[in-house]
mmCIF file of C-alpha atoms and ligand atoms in Angstrom:
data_model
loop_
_atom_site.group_PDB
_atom_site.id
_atom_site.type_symbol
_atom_site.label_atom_id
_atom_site.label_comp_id
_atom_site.label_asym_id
_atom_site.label_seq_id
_atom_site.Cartn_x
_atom_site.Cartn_y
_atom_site.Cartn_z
ATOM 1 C CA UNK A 1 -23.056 -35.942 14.547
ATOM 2 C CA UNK A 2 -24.023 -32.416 15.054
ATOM 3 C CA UNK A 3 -24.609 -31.976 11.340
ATOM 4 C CA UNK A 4 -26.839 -34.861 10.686
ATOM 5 C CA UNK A 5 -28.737 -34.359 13.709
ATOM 6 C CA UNK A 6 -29.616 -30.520 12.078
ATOM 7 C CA UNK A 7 -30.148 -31.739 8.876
ATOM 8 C CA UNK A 8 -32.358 -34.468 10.478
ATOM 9 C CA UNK A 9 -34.542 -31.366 12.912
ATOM 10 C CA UNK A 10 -34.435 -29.486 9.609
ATOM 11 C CA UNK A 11 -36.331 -32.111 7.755
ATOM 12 C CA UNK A 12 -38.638 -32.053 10.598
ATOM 13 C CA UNK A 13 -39.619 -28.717 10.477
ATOM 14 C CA UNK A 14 -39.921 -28.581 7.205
ATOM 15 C CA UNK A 15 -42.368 -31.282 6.861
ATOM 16 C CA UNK A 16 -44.299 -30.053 9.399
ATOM 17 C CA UNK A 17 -44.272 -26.623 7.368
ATOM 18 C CA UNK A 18 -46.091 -28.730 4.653
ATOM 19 C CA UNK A 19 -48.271 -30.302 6.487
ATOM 20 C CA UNK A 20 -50.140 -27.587 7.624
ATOM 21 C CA UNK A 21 -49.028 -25.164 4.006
ATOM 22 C CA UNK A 22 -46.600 -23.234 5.693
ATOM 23 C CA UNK A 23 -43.534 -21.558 4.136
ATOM 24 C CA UNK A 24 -40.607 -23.489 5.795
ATOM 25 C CA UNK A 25 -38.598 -20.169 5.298
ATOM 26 C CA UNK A 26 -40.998 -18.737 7.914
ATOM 27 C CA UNK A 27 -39.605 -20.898 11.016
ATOM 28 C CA UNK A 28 -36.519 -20.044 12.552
ATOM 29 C CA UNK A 29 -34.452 -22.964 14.365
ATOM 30 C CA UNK A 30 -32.670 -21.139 17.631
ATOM 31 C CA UNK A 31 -30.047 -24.208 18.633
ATOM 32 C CA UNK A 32 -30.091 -24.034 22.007
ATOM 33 C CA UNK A 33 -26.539 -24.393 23.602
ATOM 34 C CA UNK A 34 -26.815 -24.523 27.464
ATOM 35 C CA UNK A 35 -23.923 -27.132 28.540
ATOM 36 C CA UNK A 36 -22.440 -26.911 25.475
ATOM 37 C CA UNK A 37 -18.921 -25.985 24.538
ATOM 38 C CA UNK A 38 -18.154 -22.562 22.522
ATOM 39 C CA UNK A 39 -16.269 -25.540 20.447
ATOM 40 C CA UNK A 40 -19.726 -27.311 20.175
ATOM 41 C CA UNK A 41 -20.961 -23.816 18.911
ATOM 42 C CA UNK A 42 -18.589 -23.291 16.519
ATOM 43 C CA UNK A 43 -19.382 -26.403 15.037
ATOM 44 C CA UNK A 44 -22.908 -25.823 14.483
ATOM 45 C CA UNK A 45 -22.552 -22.088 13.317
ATOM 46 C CA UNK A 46 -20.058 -23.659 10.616
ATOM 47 C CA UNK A 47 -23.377 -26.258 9.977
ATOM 48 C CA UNK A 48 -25.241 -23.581 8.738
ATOM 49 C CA UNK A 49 -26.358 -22.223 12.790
ATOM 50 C CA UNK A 50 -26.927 -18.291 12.722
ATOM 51 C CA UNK A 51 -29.190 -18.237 16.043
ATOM 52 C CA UNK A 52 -28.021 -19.665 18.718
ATOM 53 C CA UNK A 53 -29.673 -19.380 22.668
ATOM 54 C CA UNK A 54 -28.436 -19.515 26.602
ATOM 55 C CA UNK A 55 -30.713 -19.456 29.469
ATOM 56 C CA UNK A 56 -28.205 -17.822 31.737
ATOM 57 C CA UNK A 57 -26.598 -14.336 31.070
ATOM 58 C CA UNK A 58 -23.197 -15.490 32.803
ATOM 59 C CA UNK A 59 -23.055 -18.586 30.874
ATOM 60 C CA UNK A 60 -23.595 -16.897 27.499
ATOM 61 C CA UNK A 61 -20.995 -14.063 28.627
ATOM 62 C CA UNK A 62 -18.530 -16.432 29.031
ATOM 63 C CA UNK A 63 -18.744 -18.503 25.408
ATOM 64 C CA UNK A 64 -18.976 -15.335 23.042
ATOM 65 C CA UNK A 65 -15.466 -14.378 23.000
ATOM 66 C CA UNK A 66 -14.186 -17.621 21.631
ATOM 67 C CA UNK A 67 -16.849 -16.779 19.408
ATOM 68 C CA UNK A 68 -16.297 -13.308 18.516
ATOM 69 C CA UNK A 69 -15.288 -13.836 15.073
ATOM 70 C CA UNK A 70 -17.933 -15.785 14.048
ATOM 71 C CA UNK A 71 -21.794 -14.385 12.526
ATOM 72 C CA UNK A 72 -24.347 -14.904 15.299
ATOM 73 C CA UNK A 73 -27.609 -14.343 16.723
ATOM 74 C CA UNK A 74 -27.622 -14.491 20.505
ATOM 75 C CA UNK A 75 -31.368 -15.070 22.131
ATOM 76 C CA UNK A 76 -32.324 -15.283 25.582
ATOM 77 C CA UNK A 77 -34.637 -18.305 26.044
ATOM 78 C CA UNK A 78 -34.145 -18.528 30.175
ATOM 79 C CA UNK A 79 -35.588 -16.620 32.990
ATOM 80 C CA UNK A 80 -33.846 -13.358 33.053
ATOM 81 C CA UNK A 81 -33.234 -11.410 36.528
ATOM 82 C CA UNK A 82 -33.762 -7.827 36.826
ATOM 83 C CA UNK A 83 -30.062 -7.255 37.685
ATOM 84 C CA UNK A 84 -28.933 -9.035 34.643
ATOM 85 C CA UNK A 85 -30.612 -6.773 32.478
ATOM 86 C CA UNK A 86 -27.961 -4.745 31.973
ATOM 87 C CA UNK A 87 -25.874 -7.635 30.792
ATOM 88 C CA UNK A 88 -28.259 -8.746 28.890
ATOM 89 C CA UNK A 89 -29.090 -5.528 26.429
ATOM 90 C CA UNK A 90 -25.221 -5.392 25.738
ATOM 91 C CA UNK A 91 -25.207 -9.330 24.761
ATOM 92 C CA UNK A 92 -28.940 -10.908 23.316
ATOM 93 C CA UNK A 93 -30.056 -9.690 19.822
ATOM 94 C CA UNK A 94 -33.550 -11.119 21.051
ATOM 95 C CA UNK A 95 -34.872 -11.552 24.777
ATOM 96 C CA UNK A 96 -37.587 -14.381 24.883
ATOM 97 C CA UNK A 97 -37.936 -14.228 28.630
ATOM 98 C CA UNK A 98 -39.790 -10.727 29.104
ATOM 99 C CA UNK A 99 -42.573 -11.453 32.206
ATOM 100 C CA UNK A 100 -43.188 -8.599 34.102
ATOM 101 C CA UNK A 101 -43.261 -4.684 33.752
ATOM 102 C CA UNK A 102 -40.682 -4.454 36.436
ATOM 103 C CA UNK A 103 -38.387 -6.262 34.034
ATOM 104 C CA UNK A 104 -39.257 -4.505 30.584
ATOM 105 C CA UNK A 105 -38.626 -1.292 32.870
ATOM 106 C CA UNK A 106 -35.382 -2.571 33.543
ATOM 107 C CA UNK A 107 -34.659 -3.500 29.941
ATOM 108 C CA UNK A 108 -35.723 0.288 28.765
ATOM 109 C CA UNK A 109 -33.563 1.452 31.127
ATOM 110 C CA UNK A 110 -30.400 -0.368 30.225
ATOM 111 C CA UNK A 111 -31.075 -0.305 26.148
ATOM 112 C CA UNK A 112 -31.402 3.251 26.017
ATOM 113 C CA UNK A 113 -28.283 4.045 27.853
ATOM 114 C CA UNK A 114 -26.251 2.509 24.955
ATOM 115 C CA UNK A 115 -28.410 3.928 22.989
ATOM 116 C CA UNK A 116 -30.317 0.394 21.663
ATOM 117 C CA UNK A 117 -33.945 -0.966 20.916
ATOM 118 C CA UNK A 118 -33.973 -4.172 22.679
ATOM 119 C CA UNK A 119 -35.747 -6.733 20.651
ATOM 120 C CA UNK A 120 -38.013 -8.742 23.413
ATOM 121 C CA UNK A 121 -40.815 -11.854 23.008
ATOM 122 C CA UNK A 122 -43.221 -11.633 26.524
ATOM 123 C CA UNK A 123 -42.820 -15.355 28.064
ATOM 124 C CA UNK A 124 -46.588 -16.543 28.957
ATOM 125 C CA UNK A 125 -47.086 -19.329 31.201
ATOM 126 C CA UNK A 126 -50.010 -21.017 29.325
ATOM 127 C CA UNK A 127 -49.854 -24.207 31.558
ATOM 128 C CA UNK A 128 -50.421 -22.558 34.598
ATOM 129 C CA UNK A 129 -47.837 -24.922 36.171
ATOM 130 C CA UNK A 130 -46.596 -23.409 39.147
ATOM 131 C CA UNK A 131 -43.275 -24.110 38.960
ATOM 132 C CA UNK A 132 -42.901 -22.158 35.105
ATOM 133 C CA UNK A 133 -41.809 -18.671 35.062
ATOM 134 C CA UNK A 134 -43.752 -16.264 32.216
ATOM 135 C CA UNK A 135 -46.906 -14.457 32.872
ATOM 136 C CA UNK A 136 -50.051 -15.255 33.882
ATOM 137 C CA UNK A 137 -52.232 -15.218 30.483
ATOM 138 C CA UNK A 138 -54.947 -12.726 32.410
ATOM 139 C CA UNK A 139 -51.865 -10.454 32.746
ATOM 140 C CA UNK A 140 -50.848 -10.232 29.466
ATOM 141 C CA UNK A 141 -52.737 -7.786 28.021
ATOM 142 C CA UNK A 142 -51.409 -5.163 30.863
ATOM 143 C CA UNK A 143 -47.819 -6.365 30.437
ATOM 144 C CA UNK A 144 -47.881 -5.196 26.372
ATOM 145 C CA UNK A 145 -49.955 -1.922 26.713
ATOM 146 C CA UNK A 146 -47.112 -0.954 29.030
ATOM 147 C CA UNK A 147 -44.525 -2.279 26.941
ATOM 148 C CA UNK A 148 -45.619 -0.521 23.527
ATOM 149 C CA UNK A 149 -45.148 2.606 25.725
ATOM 150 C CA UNK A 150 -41.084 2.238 25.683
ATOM 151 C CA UNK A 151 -39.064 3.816 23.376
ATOM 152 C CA UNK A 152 -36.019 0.968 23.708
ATOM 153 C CA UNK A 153 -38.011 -2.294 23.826
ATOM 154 C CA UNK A 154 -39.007 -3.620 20.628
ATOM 155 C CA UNK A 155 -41.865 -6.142 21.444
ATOM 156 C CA UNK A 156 -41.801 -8.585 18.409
ATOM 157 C CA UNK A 157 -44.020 -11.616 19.591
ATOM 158 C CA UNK A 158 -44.574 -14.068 22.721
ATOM 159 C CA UNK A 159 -42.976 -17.186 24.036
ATOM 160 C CA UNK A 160 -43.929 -20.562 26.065
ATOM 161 C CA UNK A 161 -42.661 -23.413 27.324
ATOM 162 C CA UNK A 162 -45.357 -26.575 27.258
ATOM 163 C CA UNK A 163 -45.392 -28.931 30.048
ATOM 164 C CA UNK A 164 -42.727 -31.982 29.777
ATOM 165 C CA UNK A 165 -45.184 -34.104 28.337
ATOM 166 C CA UNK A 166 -44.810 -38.692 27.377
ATOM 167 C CA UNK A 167 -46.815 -37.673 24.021
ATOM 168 C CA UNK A 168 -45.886 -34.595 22.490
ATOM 169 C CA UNK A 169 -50.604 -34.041 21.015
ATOM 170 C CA UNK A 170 -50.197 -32.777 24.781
ATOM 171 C CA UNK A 171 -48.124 -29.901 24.335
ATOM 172 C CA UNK A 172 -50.489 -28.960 21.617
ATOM 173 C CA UNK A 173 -53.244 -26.852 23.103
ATOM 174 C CA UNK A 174 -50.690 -24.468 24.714
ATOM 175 C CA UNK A 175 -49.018 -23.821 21.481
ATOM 176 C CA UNK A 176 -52.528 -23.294 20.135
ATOM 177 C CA UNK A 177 -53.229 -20.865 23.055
ATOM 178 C CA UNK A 178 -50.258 -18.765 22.586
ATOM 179 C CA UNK A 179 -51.531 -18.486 18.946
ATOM 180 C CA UNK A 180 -55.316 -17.256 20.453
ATOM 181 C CA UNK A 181 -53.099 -14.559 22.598
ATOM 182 C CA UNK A 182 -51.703 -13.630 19.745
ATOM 183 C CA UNK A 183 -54.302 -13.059 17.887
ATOM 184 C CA UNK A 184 -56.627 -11.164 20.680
ATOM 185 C CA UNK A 185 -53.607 -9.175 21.890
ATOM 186 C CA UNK A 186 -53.009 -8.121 17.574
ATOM 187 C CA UNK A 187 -56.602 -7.194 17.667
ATOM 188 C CA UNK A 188 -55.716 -4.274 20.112
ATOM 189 C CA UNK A 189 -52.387 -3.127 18.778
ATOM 190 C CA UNK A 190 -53.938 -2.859 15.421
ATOM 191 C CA UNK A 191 -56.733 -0.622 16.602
ATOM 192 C CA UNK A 192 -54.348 0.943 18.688
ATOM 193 C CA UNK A 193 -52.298 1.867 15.378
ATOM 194 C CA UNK A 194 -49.328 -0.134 16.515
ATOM 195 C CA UNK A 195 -47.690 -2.513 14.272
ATOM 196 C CA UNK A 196 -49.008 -6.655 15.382
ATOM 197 C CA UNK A 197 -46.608 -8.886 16.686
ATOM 198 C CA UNK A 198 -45.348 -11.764 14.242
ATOM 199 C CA UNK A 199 -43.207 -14.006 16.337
ATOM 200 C CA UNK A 200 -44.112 -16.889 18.364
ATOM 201 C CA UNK A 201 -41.179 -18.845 20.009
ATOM 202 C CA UNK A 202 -42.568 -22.187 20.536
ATOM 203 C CA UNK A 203 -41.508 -25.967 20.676
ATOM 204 C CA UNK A 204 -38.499 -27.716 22.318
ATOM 205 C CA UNK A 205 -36.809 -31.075 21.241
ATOM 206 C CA UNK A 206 -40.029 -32.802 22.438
ATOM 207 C CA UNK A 207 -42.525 -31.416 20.393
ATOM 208 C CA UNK A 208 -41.191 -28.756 17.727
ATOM 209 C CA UNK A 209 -42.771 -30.302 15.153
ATOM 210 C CA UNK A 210 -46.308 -30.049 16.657
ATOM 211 C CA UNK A 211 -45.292 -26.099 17.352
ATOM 212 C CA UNK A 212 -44.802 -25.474 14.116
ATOM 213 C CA UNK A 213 -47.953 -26.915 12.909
ATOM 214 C CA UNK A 214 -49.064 -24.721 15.157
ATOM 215 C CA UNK A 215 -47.600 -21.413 14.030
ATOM 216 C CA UNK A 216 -44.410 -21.587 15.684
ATOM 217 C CA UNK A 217 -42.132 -18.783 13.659
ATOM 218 C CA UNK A 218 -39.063 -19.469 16.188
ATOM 219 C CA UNK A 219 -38.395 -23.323 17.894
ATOM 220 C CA UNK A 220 -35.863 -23.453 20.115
ATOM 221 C CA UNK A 221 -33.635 -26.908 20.078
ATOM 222 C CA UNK A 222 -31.168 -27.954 22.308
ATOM 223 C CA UNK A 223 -30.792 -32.029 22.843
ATOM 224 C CA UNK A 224 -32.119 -32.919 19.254
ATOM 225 C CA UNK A 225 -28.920 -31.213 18.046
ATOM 226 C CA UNK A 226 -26.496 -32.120 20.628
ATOM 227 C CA UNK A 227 -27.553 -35.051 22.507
ATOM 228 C CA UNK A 228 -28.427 -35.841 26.039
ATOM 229 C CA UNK A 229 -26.622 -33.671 27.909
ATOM 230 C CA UNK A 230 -23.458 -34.706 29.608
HETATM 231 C C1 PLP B 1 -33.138 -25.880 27.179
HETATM 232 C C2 PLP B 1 -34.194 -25.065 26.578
HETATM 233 C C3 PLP B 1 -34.684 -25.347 25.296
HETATM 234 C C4 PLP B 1 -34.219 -26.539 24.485
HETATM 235 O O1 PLP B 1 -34.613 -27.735 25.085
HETATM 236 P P1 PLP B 1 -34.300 -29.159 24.409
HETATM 237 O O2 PLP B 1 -35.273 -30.072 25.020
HETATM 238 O O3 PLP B 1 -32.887 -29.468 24.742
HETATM 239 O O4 PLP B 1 -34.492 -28.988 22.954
HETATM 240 C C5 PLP B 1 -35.660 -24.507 24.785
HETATM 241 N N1 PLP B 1 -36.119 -23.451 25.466
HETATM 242 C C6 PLP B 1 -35.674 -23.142 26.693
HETATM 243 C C7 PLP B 1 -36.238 -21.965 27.401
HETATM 244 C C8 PLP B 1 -34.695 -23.941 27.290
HETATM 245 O O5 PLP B 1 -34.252 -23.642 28.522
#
């Protein structure tokens, strides 16, 4: 099940690679394993799974010794509390969830007490929805001048979630508008002499196709993979 279902999302994204004369190679699929079993994650890691994400630091902590033995990538797609940071540095390769200064502070903090660049994506809110975590697009521009100021925090790109959506065209224009941000917030770290951000984490069961066309460079798949969940 778990292995057609990938090879089937696979297919997907690389299509939609070609569509728009993309390298496929350039897309990385995150499986996305909240609910799921360290037995589920096995499975897919043995499928050909080397990134795998949890939205919740305690949840995470408490599959990756099962898992130990096994190669893995560990992102963190979810909202991440300032508390948790500490957790977090010691456990995520890549943090998605980066919204405030408050938090990257945190993250600086904790990375370079063991001694670690944190790789982090800043989460934008491009719907505006109220209800979304991420930060407010006017705000982004402040959040990575600070950022690019700390020696542990490697900012690599920027994240969104699109609205749940009944046709996934909708999701579109914010994938397209994290792409823009991208672009304008490039603009000033290349005049600023840093090096531009290449990521952009984009595109959920729903609509990862359309992210890609977009410019998606990481999706991040959960139920396409697994199923509903239980
Ligand atoms: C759950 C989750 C996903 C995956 O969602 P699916 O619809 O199951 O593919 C992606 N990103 C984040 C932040 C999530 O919490």
């Amino acid at each position: 099940m778990i292995s057609e279902n990938l090879s089937a999302v696979k297919a997907k994204i690389d299509e939609a690679a070609r569509r728009v004369k993309r390298n496929p190679e350039g897309v990385k699929l995150v499986c996305v394993t909240k609910g799921r079993s360290s037995d589920e994650i096995a499975e897919a890691v043995r499928c050909g799974i080397s990134d795998i994400g949890e939205n919740k630091v305690q949840e995470a902590k408490g599959k990756r010794p099962a898992l130990k033995d096994m190669k893995i990538s560990w992102h963190m797609v979810g909202h991440l509390q300032t508390n948790k940071a500490k957790d977090a540095v010691n456990i995520f390769d890549l943090i998605h969830s980066v919204d405030s200064v408050k938090l990257a502070n945190e993250i600086e903090n904790q990375a370079s007490r063991i001694d670690k660049v944190q790789d982090i994506l800043v989460e934008v809110n491009t719907s505006g929805e109220r209800n979304k975590f991420g930060a407010d697009p006017a705000q982004v521009m402040t959040l990575v001048k600070e950022i690019v100021g700390l020696k542990h925090v490697n900012l690599s790109g920027l994240m969104t979630m699109a609205p749940v959506v009944k046709d996934k065209e909708e999701a579109r224009p914010y994938f397209r508008k994290l792409r823009e941000m991208q672009t304008e917030v490039n603009n000033f770290l290349l005049t600023a002499h840093y090096s531009p951000l290449v990521a952009l984490s984009m595109g959920m069961s729903q609509d990862y196709d359309v992210a890609v066309e977009e410019g998606a460079t990481i999706v991040r798949v959960g139920t396409a993979i697994f199923g509903e969940a239980k």
